[in-house]
Short mmCIF file of C-alpha atoms in Angstrom, two decimals:
data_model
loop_
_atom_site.label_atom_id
_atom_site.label_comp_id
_atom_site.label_asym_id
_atom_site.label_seq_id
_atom_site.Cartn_x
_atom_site.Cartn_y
_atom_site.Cartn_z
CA UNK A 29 3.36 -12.52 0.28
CA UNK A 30 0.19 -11.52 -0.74
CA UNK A 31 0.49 -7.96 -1.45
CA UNK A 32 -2.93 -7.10 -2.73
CA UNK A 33 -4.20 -8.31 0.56
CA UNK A 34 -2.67 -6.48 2.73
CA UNK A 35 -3.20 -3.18 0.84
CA UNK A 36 -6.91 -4.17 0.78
CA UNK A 37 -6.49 -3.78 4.26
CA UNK A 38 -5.05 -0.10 4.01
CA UNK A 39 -7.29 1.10 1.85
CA UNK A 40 -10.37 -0.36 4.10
CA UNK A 41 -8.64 1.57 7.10
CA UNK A 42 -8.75 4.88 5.12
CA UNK A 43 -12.17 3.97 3.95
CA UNK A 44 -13.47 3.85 7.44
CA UNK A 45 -11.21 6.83 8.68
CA UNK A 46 -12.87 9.11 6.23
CA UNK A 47 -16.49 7.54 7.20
CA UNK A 48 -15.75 8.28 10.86
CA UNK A 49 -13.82 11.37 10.93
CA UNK A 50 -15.12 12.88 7.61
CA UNK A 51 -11.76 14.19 6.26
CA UNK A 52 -8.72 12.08 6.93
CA UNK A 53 -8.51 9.33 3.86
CA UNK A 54 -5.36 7.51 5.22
CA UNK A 55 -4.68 3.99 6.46
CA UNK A 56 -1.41 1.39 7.20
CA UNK A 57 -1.01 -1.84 7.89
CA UNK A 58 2.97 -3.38 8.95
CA UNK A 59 3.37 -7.41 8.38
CA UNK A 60 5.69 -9.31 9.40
CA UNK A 61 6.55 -13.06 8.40
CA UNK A 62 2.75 -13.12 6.84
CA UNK A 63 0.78 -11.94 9.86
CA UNK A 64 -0.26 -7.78 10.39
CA UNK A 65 1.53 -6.70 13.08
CA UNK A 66 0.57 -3.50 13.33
CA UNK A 67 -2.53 -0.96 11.74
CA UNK A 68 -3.39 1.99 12.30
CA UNK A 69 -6.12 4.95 10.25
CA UNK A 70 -4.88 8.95 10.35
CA UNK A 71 -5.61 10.50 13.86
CA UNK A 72 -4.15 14.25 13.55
CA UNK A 73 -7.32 15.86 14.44
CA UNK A 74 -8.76 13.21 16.58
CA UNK A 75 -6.12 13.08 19.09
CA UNK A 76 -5.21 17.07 18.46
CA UNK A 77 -1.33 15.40 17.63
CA UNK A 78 0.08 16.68 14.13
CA UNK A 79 2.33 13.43 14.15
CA UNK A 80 -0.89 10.97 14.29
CA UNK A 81 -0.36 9.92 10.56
CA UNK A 82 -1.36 6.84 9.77
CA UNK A 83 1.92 5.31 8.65
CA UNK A 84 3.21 6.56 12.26
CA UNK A 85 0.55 5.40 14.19
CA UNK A 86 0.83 2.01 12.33
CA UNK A 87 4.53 2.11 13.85
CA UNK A 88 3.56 2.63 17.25
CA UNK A 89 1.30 -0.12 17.13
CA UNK A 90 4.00 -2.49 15.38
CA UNK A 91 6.71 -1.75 18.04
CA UNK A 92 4.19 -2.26 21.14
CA UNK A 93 2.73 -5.80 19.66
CA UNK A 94 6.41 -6.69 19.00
CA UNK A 95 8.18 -5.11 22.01
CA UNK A 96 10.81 -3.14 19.92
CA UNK A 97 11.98 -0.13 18.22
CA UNK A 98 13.19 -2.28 15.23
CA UNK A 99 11.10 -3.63 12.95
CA UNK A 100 13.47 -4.93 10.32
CA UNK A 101 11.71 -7.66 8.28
CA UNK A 102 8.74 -6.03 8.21
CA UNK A 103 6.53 -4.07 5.27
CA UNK A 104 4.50 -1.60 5.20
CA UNK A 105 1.33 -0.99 3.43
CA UNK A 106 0.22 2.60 3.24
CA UNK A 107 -2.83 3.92 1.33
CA UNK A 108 -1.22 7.26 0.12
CA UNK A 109 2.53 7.78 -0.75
CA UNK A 110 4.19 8.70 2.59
CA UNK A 111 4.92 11.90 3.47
CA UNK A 112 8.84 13.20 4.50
CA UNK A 113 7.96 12.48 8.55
CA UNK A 114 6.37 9.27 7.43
CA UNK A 115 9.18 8.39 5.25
CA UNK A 116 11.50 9.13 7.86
CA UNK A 117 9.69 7.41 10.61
CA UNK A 118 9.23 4.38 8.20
CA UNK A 119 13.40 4.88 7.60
CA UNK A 120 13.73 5.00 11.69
CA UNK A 121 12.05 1.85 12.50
CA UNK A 122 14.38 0.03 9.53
CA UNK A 123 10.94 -1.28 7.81
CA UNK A 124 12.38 -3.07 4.88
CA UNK A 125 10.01 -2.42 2.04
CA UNK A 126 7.25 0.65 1.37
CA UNK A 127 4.02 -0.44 -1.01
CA UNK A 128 1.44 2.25 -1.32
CA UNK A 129 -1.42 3.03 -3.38
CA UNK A 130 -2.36 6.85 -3.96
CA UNK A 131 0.70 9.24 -4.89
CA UNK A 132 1.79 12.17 -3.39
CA UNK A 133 0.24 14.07 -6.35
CA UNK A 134 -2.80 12.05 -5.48
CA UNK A 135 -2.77 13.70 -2.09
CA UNK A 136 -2.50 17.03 -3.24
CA UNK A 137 -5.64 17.01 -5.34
CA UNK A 138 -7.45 16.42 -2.32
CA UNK A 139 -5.57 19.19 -0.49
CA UNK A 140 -3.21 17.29 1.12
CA UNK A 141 -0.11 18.71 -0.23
CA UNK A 142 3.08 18.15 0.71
CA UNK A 143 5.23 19.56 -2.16
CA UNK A 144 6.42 22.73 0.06
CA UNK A 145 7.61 20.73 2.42
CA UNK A 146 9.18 18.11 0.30
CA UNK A 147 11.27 21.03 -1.68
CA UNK A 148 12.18 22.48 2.26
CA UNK A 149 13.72 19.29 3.37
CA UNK A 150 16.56 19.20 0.71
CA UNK A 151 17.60 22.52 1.29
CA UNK A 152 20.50 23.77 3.20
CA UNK A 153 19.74 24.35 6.89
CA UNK A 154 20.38 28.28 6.55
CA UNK A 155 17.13 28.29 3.84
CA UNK A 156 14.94 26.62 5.61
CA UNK A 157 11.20 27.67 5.61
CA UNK A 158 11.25 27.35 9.25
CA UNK A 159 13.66 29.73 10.76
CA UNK A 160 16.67 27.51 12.16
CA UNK A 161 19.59 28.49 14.45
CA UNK A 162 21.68 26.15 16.65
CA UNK A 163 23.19 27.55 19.71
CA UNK A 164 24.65 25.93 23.24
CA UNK A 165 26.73 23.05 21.40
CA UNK A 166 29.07 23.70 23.78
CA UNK A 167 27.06 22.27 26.51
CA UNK A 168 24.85 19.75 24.80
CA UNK A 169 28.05 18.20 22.62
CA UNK A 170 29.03 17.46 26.73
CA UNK A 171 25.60 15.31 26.89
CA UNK A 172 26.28 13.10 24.02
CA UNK A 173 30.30 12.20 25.03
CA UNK A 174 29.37 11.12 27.95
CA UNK A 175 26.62 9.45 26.26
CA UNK A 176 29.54 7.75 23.73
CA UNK A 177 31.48 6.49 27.03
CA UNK A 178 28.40 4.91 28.29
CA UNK A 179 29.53 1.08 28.19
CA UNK A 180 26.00 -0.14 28.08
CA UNK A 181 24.51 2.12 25.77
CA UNK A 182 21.82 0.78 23.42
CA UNK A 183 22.91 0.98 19.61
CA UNK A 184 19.80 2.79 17.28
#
């Protein structure tokens, strides 16, 4: 696989992102046996959606081309580290392998820092940054049994 290639290709997304929109430096391409399946440049501020990332948006694209929520066998090329929501988005879809060019640290010279964050997600639930209580299990635990009985439910 040619990896430069394909990186080339992220890299010329966030180029034309930041021409365009003037502050968003971030592009992603997803290939699959050789051929880009899916690309996709930052849109938070475009399309007023916080989750727009490029990585994400790259996803999207990947699973509507290919008609599915897995994309096992497939890499992505992103042209900044990924963040924890892209990582975990990249980790949902079952993408096999992450290549990227600028580093998180990268990122945050720029003002695109994610280190807060990052430190928040390892930490216990009751020290979150974001305050975080669960209540109603008792009902909703009811949605996902009968969700476990279903005999033609979908495995994710």
């Amino acid at each position: 696989m040619d990896n430069k290639k394909y990186m080339q290709e992220a890299i010329k997304l966030s180029a034309q992102n930041l021409k365009i929109q003037k502050w968003w430096p971030f592009g992603a391409v997803i290939v699959k046996n050789l051929k880009i399946v899916g690309k996709w440049k930052n849109q938070v501020t475009s399309s007023n959606d916080p989750t727009a990332h490029a990585e994400v948006q790259a996803i999207r694209d990947a699973c509507k081309r290919l008609k599915t929520f897995d994309l096992s066998g497939c890499v992505i090329y992103t042209s900044c580290e990924p963040c924890p929501m892209c990582y975990s988005a990249i980790y949902r879809a079952r993408i096999d392998k992450i290549f990227y060019a600028n580093t998180e640290i990268d990122a945050a010279k720029i003002w695109f820092d994610d280190a807060k964050i990052r430190k928040d997600v390892k930490k216990h639930i009751s020290k979150k940054y974001i305050p975080t209580k669960q209540i109603l299990r008792d009902q909703a635990i009811k949605i996902f049994q009968k969700r476990d009985q279903k005999k033609d439910k979908k495995m994710y």
